[in-house]
Short mmCIF file of C-alpha atoms and ligand atoms in Angstrom, two decimals:
data_model
loop_
_atom_site.label_atom_id
_atom_site.label_comp_id
_atom_site.label_asym_id
_atom_site.label_seq_id
_atom_site.Cartn_x
_atom_site.Cartn_y
_atom_site.Cartn_z
CA UNK A 1 46.72 -90.33 -33.20
CA UNK A 2 48.31 -92.30 -35.51
CA UNK A 3 46.69 -95.40 -36.88
CA UNK A 4 49.51 -97.31 -35.55
CA UNK A 5 49.07 -95.99 -32.29
CA UNK A 6 45.15 -96.85 -32.59
CA UNK A 7 46.36 -100.95 -33.56
CA UNK A 8 48.55 -101.13 -29.90
CA UNK A 9 45.62 -100.36 -28.12
CA UNK A 10 43.75 -102.72 -29.57
CA UNK A 11 46.40 -105.19 -29.40
CA UNK A 12 46.97 -104.20 -25.76
CA UNK A 13 43.32 -104.22 -25.26
CA UNK A 14 42.86 -107.95 -26.15
CA UNK A 15 45.91 -109.16 -23.98
CA UNK A 16 44.11 -107.36 -21.11
CA UNK A 17 40.72 -109.41 -21.91
CA UNK A 18 42.56 -112.25 -21.27
CA UNK A 19 42.92 -111.44 -17.75
CA UNK A 20 40.49 -109.27 -16.91
CA UNK A 21 37.24 -108.87 -18.59
CA UNK A 22 36.43 -105.35 -18.31
CA UNK A 23 34.24 -103.05 -21.66
CA UNK A 24 36.43 -103.03 -24.55
CA UNK A 25 35.44 -98.98 -24.67
CA UNK A 26 36.14 -97.99 -21.47
CA UNK A 27 39.17 -100.46 -21.65
CA UNK A 28 40.82 -97.90 -24.78
CA UNK A 29 40.21 -94.69 -23.11
CA UNK A 30 42.59 -96.50 -20.08
CA UNK A 31 45.10 -98.35 -22.05
CA UNK A 32 45.04 -95.43 -24.77
CA UNK A 33 45.77 -92.31 -21.75
CA UNK A 34 48.58 -94.41 -20.04
CA UNK A 35 50.26 -95.35 -23.87
CA UNK A 36 50.34 -92.36 -24.42
CA UNK A 37 51.42 -90.88 -21.15
CA UNK A 38 54.25 -93.09 -21.46
CA UNK A 39 55.48 -92.60 -24.37
CA UNK A 40 54.92 -88.71 -23.86
CA UNK A 41 52.55 -88.19 -26.38
CA UNK A 42 48.89 -87.21 -25.01
CA UNK A 43 48.17 -84.08 -26.93
CA UNK A 44 46.63 -82.30 -23.88
CA UNK A 45 48.59 -79.94 -21.55
CA UNK A 46 46.65 -81.04 -19.16
CA UNK A 47 45.96 -84.67 -18.98
CA UNK A 48 44.17 -86.18 -15.93
CA UNK A 49 45.78 -86.78 -13.64
CA UNK A 50 43.13 -88.72 -10.69
CA UNK A 51 41.62 -91.44 -11.76
CA UNK A 52 38.11 -93.34 -9.67
CA UNK A 53 37.41 -96.92 -10.05
CA UNK A 54 34.03 -97.80 -8.07
CA UNK A 55 32.02 -100.64 -7.86
CA UNK A 56 30.73 -103.16 -5.60
CA UNK A 57 33.99 -105.27 -4.16
CA UNK A 58 34.78 -108.20 -6.59
CA UNK A 59 34.43 -106.51 -9.99
CA UNK A 60 38.14 -106.87 -11.10
CA UNK A 61 39.37 -103.13 -9.41
CA UNK A 62 42.33 -104.18 -8.14
CA UNK A 63 43.78 -107.04 -10.85
CA UNK A 64 42.52 -104.19 -13.40
CA UNK A 65 45.59 -101.99 -12.35
CA UNK A 66 47.55 -105.16 -11.84
CA UNK A 67 47.35 -106.32 -15.16
CA UNK A 68 47.63 -102.80 -16.61
CA UNK A 69 51.08 -102.35 -14.91
CA UNK A 70 51.42 -105.61 -15.90
CA UNK A 71 50.80 -105.64 -19.74
CA UNK A 72 51.55 -102.33 -20.08
CA UNK A 73 55.35 -102.34 -19.00
CA UNK A 74 54.64 -99.88 -16.52
CA UNK A 75 57.07 -99.89 -13.83
CA UNK A 76 55.11 -100.97 -10.63
CA UNK A 77 52.22 -98.87 -9.60
CA UNK A 78 53.17 -97.51 -5.74
CA UNK A 79 50.10 -99.74 -4.04
CA UNK A 80 48.83 -98.37 -0.76
CA UNK A 81 45.49 -99.07 0.48
CA UNK A 82 43.60 -96.29 2.53
CA UNK A 83 42.94 -98.21 5.96
CA UNK A 84 46.68 -99.53 5.82
CA UNK A 85 47.62 -95.72 5.97
CA UNK A 86 45.26 -94.62 8.61
CA UNK A 87 46.44 -97.78 11.30
CA UNK A 88 50.14 -98.44 10.20
CA UNK A 89 51.02 -95.61 9.99
CA UNK A 90 49.59 -93.83 12.37
CA UNK A 91 50.73 -89.99 13.83
CA UNK A 92 52.43 -90.50 10.64
CA UNK A 93 49.86 -90.83 8.17
CA UNK A 94 50.00 -87.42 6.37
CA UNK A 95 53.70 -87.56 6.28
CA UNK A 96 53.76 -90.86 4.79
CA UNK A 97 50.75 -89.32 1.84
CA UNK A 98 53.77 -86.98 1.50
CA UNK A 99 56.80 -89.32 0.47
CA UNK A 100 54.88 -91.17 -1.33
CA UNK A 101 53.85 -88.42 -3.46
CA UNK A 102 57.23 -87.35 -3.19
CA UNK A 103 58.77 -91.24 -4.81
CA UNK A 104 56.14 -90.62 -7.46
CA UNK A 105 57.27 -87.29 -8.66
CA UNK A 106 60.85 -88.57 -9.23
CA UNK A 107 59.91 -91.67 -10.57
CA UNK A 108 57.77 -89.38 -13.00
CA UNK A 109 60.93 -87.12 -14.01
CA UNK A 110 63.22 -90.53 -15.36
CA UNK A 111 60.40 -93.23 -16.47
CA UNK A 112 57.62 -90.22 -17.85
CA UNK A 113 55.12 -91.57 -16.26
CA UNK A 114 54.61 -93.06 -12.97
CA UNK A 115 51.34 -94.08 -11.09
CA UNK A 116 49.89 -93.85 -6.90
CA UNK A 117 47.65 -96.53 -6.54
CA UNK A 118 45.03 -96.77 -3.57
CA UNK A 119 42.98 -98.96 -2.78
CA UNK A 120 40.00 -98.47 -0.04
CA UNK A 121 40.20 -95.03 -1.05
CA UNK A 122 37.08 -93.86 0.82
CA UNK A 123 38.38 -94.50 4.41
CA UNK A 124 41.43 -92.39 3.83
CA UNK A 125 39.34 -89.70 2.34
CA UNK A 126 35.20 -89.87 3.76
CA UNK A 127 33.34 -87.24 3.51
CA UNK A 128 34.79 -84.72 5.98
CA UNK A 129 31.41 -83.20 7.28
CA UNK A 130 30.31 -87.54 7.97
CA UNK A 131 33.07 -88.61 10.02
CA UNK A 132 34.07 -88.07 13.49
CA UNK A 133 37.64 -88.59 13.78
CA UNK A 134 40.82 -85.60 13.82
CA UNK A 135 42.45 -87.49 11.54
CA UNK A 136 40.90 -87.71 8.59
CA UNK A 137 40.39 -84.18 7.55
CA UNK A 138 43.85 -83.96 7.50
CA UNK A 139 44.54 -86.50 5.37
CA UNK A 140 41.58 -85.96 2.68
CA UNK A 141 43.25 -81.89 3.11
CA UNK A 142 46.80 -83.39 2.41
CA UNK A 143 45.96 -85.33 -0.33
CA UNK A 144 44.85 -82.65 -2.03
CA UNK A 145 46.50 -80.29 -1.56
CA UNK A 146 49.08 -83.19 -2.61
CA UNK A 147 46.30 -83.35 -6.09
CA UNK A 148 47.11 -80.40 -6.67
CA UNK A 149 50.68 -79.10 -6.56
CA UNK A 150 51.08 -82.02 -9.20
CA UNK A 151 51.79 -79.72 -12.13
CA UNK A 152 53.73 -76.97 -10.30
CA UNK A 153 56.22 -79.71 -8.98
CA UNK A 154 56.22 -82.52 -11.31
CA UNK A 155 58.82 -80.70 -14.30
CA UNK A 156 58.62 -83.13 -16.71
CA UNK A 157 56.37 -86.32 -17.28
CA UNK A 158 52.79 -87.30 -14.72
CA UNK A 159 51.72 -89.25 -11.51
CA UNK A 160 48.99 -90.25 -11.97
CA UNK A 161 46.61 -91.15 -8.75
CA UNK A 162 43.86 -94.14 -8.78
CA UNK A 163 41.75 -93.78 -5.83
CA UNK A 164 39.86 -97.04 -6.05
CA UNK A 165 35.95 -97.92 -4.05
CA UNK A 166 32.84 -99.30 -3.94
CA UNK A 167 31.42 -96.43 -1.81
CA UNK A 168 32.17 -93.53 -4.18
CA UNK A 169 28.84 -91.48 -2.49
CA UNK A 170 31.42 -91.32 1.03
CA UNK A 171 34.59 -90.12 -0.37
CA UNK A 172 34.95 -86.71 0.55
CA UNK A 173 32.90 -84.44 -2.42
CA UNK A 174 36.45 -81.86 -2.35
CA UNK A 175 37.61 -84.67 -4.24
CA UNK A 176 35.85 -85.36 -7.25
CA UNK A 177 36.03 -82.10 -8.40
CA UNK A 178 38.03 -81.26 -11.81
CA UNK A 179 41.47 -81.21 -11.75
CA UNK A 180 41.16 -84.25 -9.15
CA UNK A 181 39.81 -87.35 -9.17
CA UNK A 182 37.73 -86.78 -12.40
CA UNK A 183 37.84 -89.16 -14.47
CA UNK A 184 35.04 -92.17 -13.10
CA UNK A 185 35.52 -95.29 -14.62
CA UNK A 186 32.74 -97.64 -13.23
CA UNK A 187 32.77 -101.31 -12.31
CA UNK A 188 29.31 -102.65 -12.40
CA UNK A 189 28.33 -106.01 -11.61
CA UNK A 190 28.89 -108.21 -14.62
CA UNK A 191 25.61 -109.38 -17.00
CA UNK A 192 24.97 -112.86 -18.22
CA UNK A 193 27.17 -112.52 -21.42
CA UNK A 194 30.05 -110.30 -19.74
CA UNK A 195 29.80 -113.75 -17.12
CA UNK A 196 30.54 -116.36 -19.46
CA UNK A 197 33.50 -114.12 -21.03
CA UNK A 198 34.98 -113.99 -17.00
CA UNK A 199 34.35 -118.04 -16.71
CA UNK A 200 36.58 -118.16 -19.50
CA UNK A 201 38.89 -116.57 -18.29
CA UNK A 202 38.59 -117.90 -14.61
CA UNK A 203 38.26 -121.48 -16.40
CA UNK A 204 41.86 -120.28 -18.79
CA UNK A 205 43.58 -119.35 -15.52
CA UNK A 206 42.70 -121.67 -12.91
CA UNK A 207 41.89 -125.11 -14.36
CA UNK A 208 44.38 -126.98 -16.58
CA UNK A 209 42.12 -126.34 -19.28
CA UNK A 210 39.65 -128.83 -19.80
CA UNK A 211 36.33 -127.77 -19.20
CA UNK A 212 34.64 -127.92 -23.29
CA UNK A 213 32.44 -130.13 -21.80
CA UNK A 214 30.91 -127.33 -19.52
CA UNK A 215 28.36 -125.37 -20.64
CA UNK A 216 29.08 -121.86 -20.03
CA UNK A 217 25.89 -120.22 -21.22
CA UNK A 218 23.81 -122.07 -18.43
CA UNK A 219 26.17 -121.59 -15.79
CA UNK A 220 26.21 -117.95 -16.35
CA UNK A 221 22.83 -117.44 -16.90
CA UNK A 222 22.08 -118.97 -13.34
CA UNK A 223 24.86 -116.92 -11.74
CA UNK A 224 22.49 -113.61 -11.56
CA UNK A 225 24.33 -111.38 -9.04
CA UNK A 226 27.58 -112.56 -9.16
CA UNK A 227 30.86 -110.88 -9.42
CA UNK A 228 34.38 -112.01 -10.51
CA UNK A 229 35.26 -112.64 -7.61
CA UNK A 230 31.91 -114.74 -6.64
CA UNK A 231 32.58 -116.49 -9.47
CA UNK A 232 36.21 -117.21 -8.04
CA UNK A 233 34.14 -118.79 -5.47
CA UNK A 234 32.34 -120.91 -7.56
CA UNK A 235 34.55 -121.94 -9.16
CA UNK A 236 37.22 -123.30 -6.23
CA UNK A 237 33.96 -124.49 -4.45
CA UNK A 238 33.89 -126.80 -7.70
CA UNK A 239 37.41 -127.42 -8.22
CA UNK A 240 36.90 -129.20 -4.50
CA UNK A 241 34.04 -130.95 -4.84
CA UNK A 242 35.53 -132.14 -8.20
CA UNK A 243 38.49 -133.80 -5.98
CA UNK A 244 36.60 -135.44 -3.36
CA UNK A 245 34.88 -136.77 -6.31
CA UNK A 246 38.09 -138.55 -7.50
CA UNK A 247 38.31 -135.98 -10.77
CA UNK A 248 41.19 -133.64 -12.13
CA UNK A 249 38.32 -131.90 -13.60
CA UNK A 250 35.49 -130.34 -13.18
CA UNK A 251 32.06 -130.99 -15.41
CA UNK A 252 28.93 -128.93 -14.86
CA UNK A 253 27.25 -131.00 -12.04
CA UNK A 254 30.53 -129.69 -10.00
CA UNK A 255 29.49 -125.88 -10.61
CA UNK A 256 26.29 -126.29 -10.29
CA UNK A 257 26.45 -128.15 -7.58
CA UNK A 258 29.08 -125.27 -5.91
CA UNK A 259 25.90 -122.61 -5.96
CA UNK A 260 24.05 -124.00 -3.68
CA UNK A 261 26.95 -122.59 -1.21
CA UNK A 262 27.98 -119.20 -2.93
CA UNK A 263 26.06 -116.69 -2.08
CA UNK A 264 26.82 -113.58 -4.70
CA UNK A 265 27.58 -110.57 -2.55
CA UNK A 266 25.68 -108.59 -4.85
CA UNK A 267 22.27 -109.97 -3.60
CA UNK A 268 23.30 -110.04 0.27
CA UNK A 269 21.19 -107.82 2.08
CA UNK A 270 18.01 -108.51 -1.03
CA UNK A 271 17.20 -111.93 -1.10
CA UNK A 272 16.77 -113.39 -4.12
CA UNK A 273 13.91 -116.24 -3.33
CA UNK A 274 12.65 -119.78 -4.81
CA UNK A 275 8.98 -118.44 -5.04
CA UNK A 276 6.37 -121.43 -4.34
CA UNK A 277 2.49 -121.50 -5.12
CA UNK A 278 0.91 -121.29 -2.70
CA UNK A 279 -2.67 -120.75 -4.55
CA UNK A 280 -4.42 -123.98 -2.43
CA UNK A 281 -3.04 -121.95 0.41
CA UNK A 282 -5.11 -118.44 -0.71
CA UNK A 283 -8.63 -120.36 -0.92
CA UNK A 284 -10.37 -116.78 -2.83
CA UNK A 285 -11.19 -117.43 -6.37
CA UNK A 286 -10.87 -113.68 -6.58
CA UNK A 287 -7.50 -113.40 -5.44
CA UNK A 288 -6.36 -116.27 -7.19
CA UNK A 289 -7.96 -114.93 -10.49
CA UNK A 290 -6.53 -111.82 -10.39
CA UNK A 291 -3.04 -113.59 -9.15
CA UNK A 292 -3.50 -115.34 -12.65
CA UNK A 293 -3.96 -111.61 -14.93
CA UNK A 294 -1.10 -110.19 -13.29
CA UNK A 295 1.25 -112.93 -13.41
CA UNK A 296 0.07 -113.36 -17.45
CA UNK A 297 0.16 -109.61 -17.95
CA UNK A 298 3.29 -109.11 -17.16
CA UNK A 299 4.81 -112.54 -18.65
CA UNK A 300 3.46 -111.49 -22.27
CA UNK A 301 4.70 -108.09 -21.93
CA UNK A 302 7.22 -106.86 -18.94
CA UNK A 303 6.81 -103.80 -17.47
CA UNK A 304 6.32 -101.40 -14.72
CA UNK A 305 3.67 -102.61 -12.07
CA UNK A 306 3.45 -101.43 -9.08
CA UNK A 307 0.40 -103.28 -6.93
CA UNK A 308 0.10 -103.02 -2.98
CA UNK A 309 -0.67 -106.18 -1.15
CA UNK A 310 -2.84 -105.16 1.65
CA UNK A 311 -3.68 -108.39 4.11
CA UNK A 312 -1.40 -109.34 7.29
CA UNK A 313 1.71 -110.00 6.37
CA UNK A 314 1.76 -113.42 6.43
CA UNK A 315 -1.14 -113.40 4.05
CA UNK A 316 0.28 -110.93 1.74
CA UNK A 317 3.56 -112.96 1.28
CA UNK A 318 1.19 -116.00 -0.02
CA UNK A 319 0.28 -113.87 -2.68
CA UNK A 320 3.43 -112.29 -3.78
CA UNK A 321 5.18 -115.51 -3.91
CA UNK A 322 2.20 -117.20 -5.71
CA UNK A 323 2.26 -114.98 -8.49
CA UNK A 324 6.32 -114.83 -8.54
CA UNK A 325 5.93 -119.04 -8.81
CA UNK A 326 3.07 -118.36 -11.76
CA UNK A 327 5.56 -115.69 -13.64
CA UNK A 328 8.68 -116.75 -13.15
CA UNK A 329 7.44 -120.16 -14.48
CA UNK A 330 7.43 -118.80 -17.78
CA UNK A 331 10.17 -115.23 -17.83
CA UNK A 332 12.89 -117.28 -15.35
CA UNK A 333 13.45 -114.13 -13.70
CA UNK A 334 14.63 -113.41 -10.21
CA UNK A 335 12.88 -113.21 -7.42
CA UNK A 336 13.89 -110.93 -5.21
CA UNK A 337 12.41 -110.19 -1.66
CA UNK A 338 13.57 -107.30 0.38
CA UNK A 339 12.05 -106.57 4.15
CA UNK A 340 11.72 -102.25 4.75
CA UNK A 341 12.00 -102.70 8.30
CA UNK A 342 15.54 -103.83 7.45
CA UNK A 343 16.86 -100.24 5.94
CA UNK A 344 15.89 -99.14 9.52
CA UNK A 345 18.43 -100.36 11.11
CA UNK A 346 20.46 -98.45 9.04
CA UNK A 347 22.66 -95.47 10.00
CA UNK A 348 21.26 -92.49 9.80
CA UNK A 349 21.51 -90.81 6.50
CA UNK A 350 22.27 -94.42 5.37
CA UNK A 351 18.52 -95.32 4.99
CA UNK A 352 18.46 -93.16 1.50
CA UNK A 353 21.86 -94.26 0.58
CA UNK A 354 20.83 -98.67 1.06
CA UNK A 355 17.51 -97.29 -0.92
CA UNK A 356 19.38 -96.26 -3.66
CA UNK A 357 21.37 -99.35 -3.70
CA UNK A 358 18.35 -101.51 -3.74
CA UNK A 359 17.12 -99.93 -6.59
CA UNK A 360 20.34 -99.96 -8.75
CA UNK A 361 19.87 -103.13 -8.19
CA UNK A 362 17.01 -104.05 -9.14
CA UNK A 363 17.56 -101.79 -12.30
CA UNK A 364 20.61 -104.97 -12.97
CA UNK A 365 18.01 -107.74 -12.14
CA UNK A 366 15.12 -106.69 -14.95
CA UNK A 367 12.84 -108.01 -15.94
CA UNK A 368 12.73 -108.96 -12.30
CA UNK A 369 9.18 -109.53 -9.54
CA UNK A 370 10.66 -107.73 -6.52
CA UNK A 371 8.41 -108.00 -3.57
CA UNK A 372 8.91 -105.30 -0.21
CA UNK A 373 7.48 -106.12 2.57
CA UNK A 374 6.04 -103.67 5.38
CA UNK A 375 7.16 -100.96 2.54
CA UNK A 376 5.53 -98.74 5.28
CA UNK A 377 9.18 -99.11 7.22
CA UNK A 378 10.39 -96.68 4.41
CA UNK A 379 6.91 -95.04 3.63
CA UNK A 380 4.41 -94.44 6.65
CA UNK A 381 2.86 -90.47 6.99
CA UNK A 382 3.85 -89.19 9.03
CA UNK A 383 7.05 -90.06 10.85
CA UNK A 384 9.89 -87.36 10.61
CA UNK A 385 12.55 -89.02 11.12
CA UNK A 386 11.77 -91.56 7.28
CA UNK A 387 11.07 -87.98 4.98
CA UNK A 388 14.33 -88.50 3.68
CA UNK A 389 13.49 -92.11 2.71
CA UNK A 390 10.22 -91.80 1.16
CA UNK A 391 12.02 -88.61 -0.75
CA UNK A 392 14.39 -91.15 -2.54
CA UNK A 393 11.74 -93.73 -3.03
CA UNK A 394 9.92 -91.46 -4.55
CA UNK A 395 12.81 -90.09 -6.63
CA UNK A 396 13.76 -93.78 -7.97
CA UNK A 397 9.81 -94.39 -8.64
CA UNK A 398 10.17 -91.41 -10.93
CA UNK A 399 12.65 -92.75 -12.82
CA UNK A 400 10.71 -96.06 -13.54
CA UNK A 401 9.18 -95.13 -16.81
CA UNK A 402 6.27 -97.88 -17.96
CA UNK A 403 7.74 -99.38 -20.59
CA UNK A 404 11.36 -99.65 -20.21
CA UNK A 405 11.03 -100.45 -16.99
CA UNK A 406 10.85 -104.14 -16.41
CA UNK A 407 9.87 -104.65 -13.11
CA UNK A 408 6.89 -106.25 -11.44
CA UNK A 409 6.92 -104.28 -8.26
CA UNK A 410 5.10 -105.59 -5.24
CA UNK A 411 4.58 -104.28 -2.18
CA UNK A 412 2.51 -104.95 1.37
CA UNK A 413 0.72 -103.08 4.02
CA UNK A 414 -1.39 -103.90 6.45
CA UNK A 415 -3.94 -100.31 5.70
CA UNK A 416 -2.83 -98.28 1.71
CA UNK A 417 -4.14 -95.71 4.58
CA UNK A 418 -1.20 -96.10 6.83
CA UNK A 419 1.04 -94.84 3.44
CA UNK A 420 2.61 -91.21 2.82
CA UNK A 421 0.12 -89.94 0.82
CA UNK A 422 2.25 -89.52 -2.59
CA UNK A 423 4.13 -93.47 -2.38
CA UNK A 424 0.04 -94.05 -2.07
CA UNK A 425 -0.27 -92.66 -5.81
CA UNK A 426 1.81 -94.82 -7.33
CA UNK A 427 0.23 -98.07 -6.28
CA UNK A 428 -3.33 -97.46 -8.38
CA UNK A 429 -3.67 -101.70 -7.85
CA UNK A 430 -3.65 -103.13 -5.02
CA UNK A 431 -4.83 -107.12 -4.34
N1 ADP B 1 35.82 -108.79 -14.28
C1 ADP B 1 36.77 -109.85 -13.73
N2 ADP B 1 37.27 -110.40 -14.78
C2 ADP B 1 38.46 -111.46 -14.70
N3 ADP B 1 38.21 -112.30 -13.19
C3 ADP B 1 38.16 -110.76 -12.59
C4 ADP B 1 36.64 -110.02 -12.78
N4 ADP B 1 36.22 -109.27 -11.25
C5 ADP B 1 36.93 -110.26 -10.25
N5 ADP B 1 37.46 -111.04 -10.80
C6 ADP B 1 38.32 -111.92 -9.67
O1 ADP B 1 38.04 -111.94 -8.74
C7 ADP B 1 39.35 -111.27 -8.03
C8 ADP B 1 39.41 -109.75 -7.23
O2 ADP B 1 38.53 -109.28 -7.98
P1 ADP B 1 39.56 -107.41 -7.21
O3 ADP B 1 40.21 -107.58 -8.52
O4 ADP B 1 40.29 -107.67 -6.07
O5 ADP B 1 37.93 -107.15 -7.45
P2 ADP B 1 37.73 -105.19 -6.32
O6 ADP B 1 39.17 -104.93 -6.78
O7 ADP B 1 36.73 -104.27 -6.74
O8 ADP B 1 37.45 -105.68 -5.50
C9 ADP B 1 40.26 -111.02 -8.93
O9 ADP B 1 41.16 -111.32 -8.76
C10 ADP B 1 39.66 -111.88 -10.36
O10 ADP B 1 39.91 -113.67 -10.06
MG1 MG B 2 40.47 -104.37 -4.46
#
């Protein structure tokens, strides 16, 4: 790549970051790919033809696509939504797909590069093993053969298909093989530093720019688990708050106030709770001392610490809350409360996925205190139905390491003998 090209890529990345915050390294790759394809200077014979944008809803997948097209002067991507192809063109879904690809091929020949963006790809191409419908397997097959055919059929130029999904695991695995959607880009919920950047973008784009007095660090720190879309909702709520108070600009108080009514989407199933000091309800000196010790140890040096709480549920809850209270006072970290029974209500096969999701979130939130109520719901011995869940749980616990994982994991179960033997070995300590 020439230096000049490198400079252009950098410049474009900066421009795009004014509209949507995506990590620089990721953006550079995408921008480099598209610009080189557009000018016909991509050095390889077989450039990627399928990109997969995956990550939770509201993390900027659709916005990035739109911004890329605008800022790179690409001709409008052909945008389709998975659910639309299925419902709106019922009976004609496959031919609709063929039409779209035909249009893209024509465009590629005229303009070097054509982009098809399939939003909610999972609804159009779910795993063929799991779906019950007749249409979906046919559509998956059609999409695969259209993508496979692109190389031969496009004589000049290039077609890139971008699929977007918040459930990558639900996609038919054939879609993710080499030569198909093999260029994967993950959209994580933003961390505090990134939330600050997104807040700035949103304030620039959605207000009149009067926000000098706002302490963005404070808002960013207090919005753990918020996606970009959640932050936008937060901003809208606070603009409304300002209006109600007769101002035409927002102040810190509006944002903090709005925070109470916007629940971060990343945490909708698992609740961040405000821990309370309930030591006066515990009345057992030994237990109180243990609680203090655990809180002290973890606050001093956060590390992976699993502890079983083996009392009846309401008593365990008091212990967990008090430990969290004492720890959070010093570490200012979140207290995540999970009901393990919730996993049992998931569809068959979904239980494992939900457990995986929980651990992904724990990983992103750390340092944190996690309280899993009734862990026996997913880890009791002698229950065939939850065998998969146990394996998933063990797998995730194995990934936690003493030094690199900053998680205080409290799990309640009435009697530790109820637990699967292997799970039990993880919990050397109990209170
Ligand atoms: N990374 C981000 N940077 C800036 N704004 C964002 C970001 N992520 C989400 N948003 C805001 O949330 C809105 C919805 O995001 P969207 O792109 O539709 O999410 P997705 O397609 O991943 O579900 C965007 O229009 C934008 O206002
Ligand atoms: Mg979207």
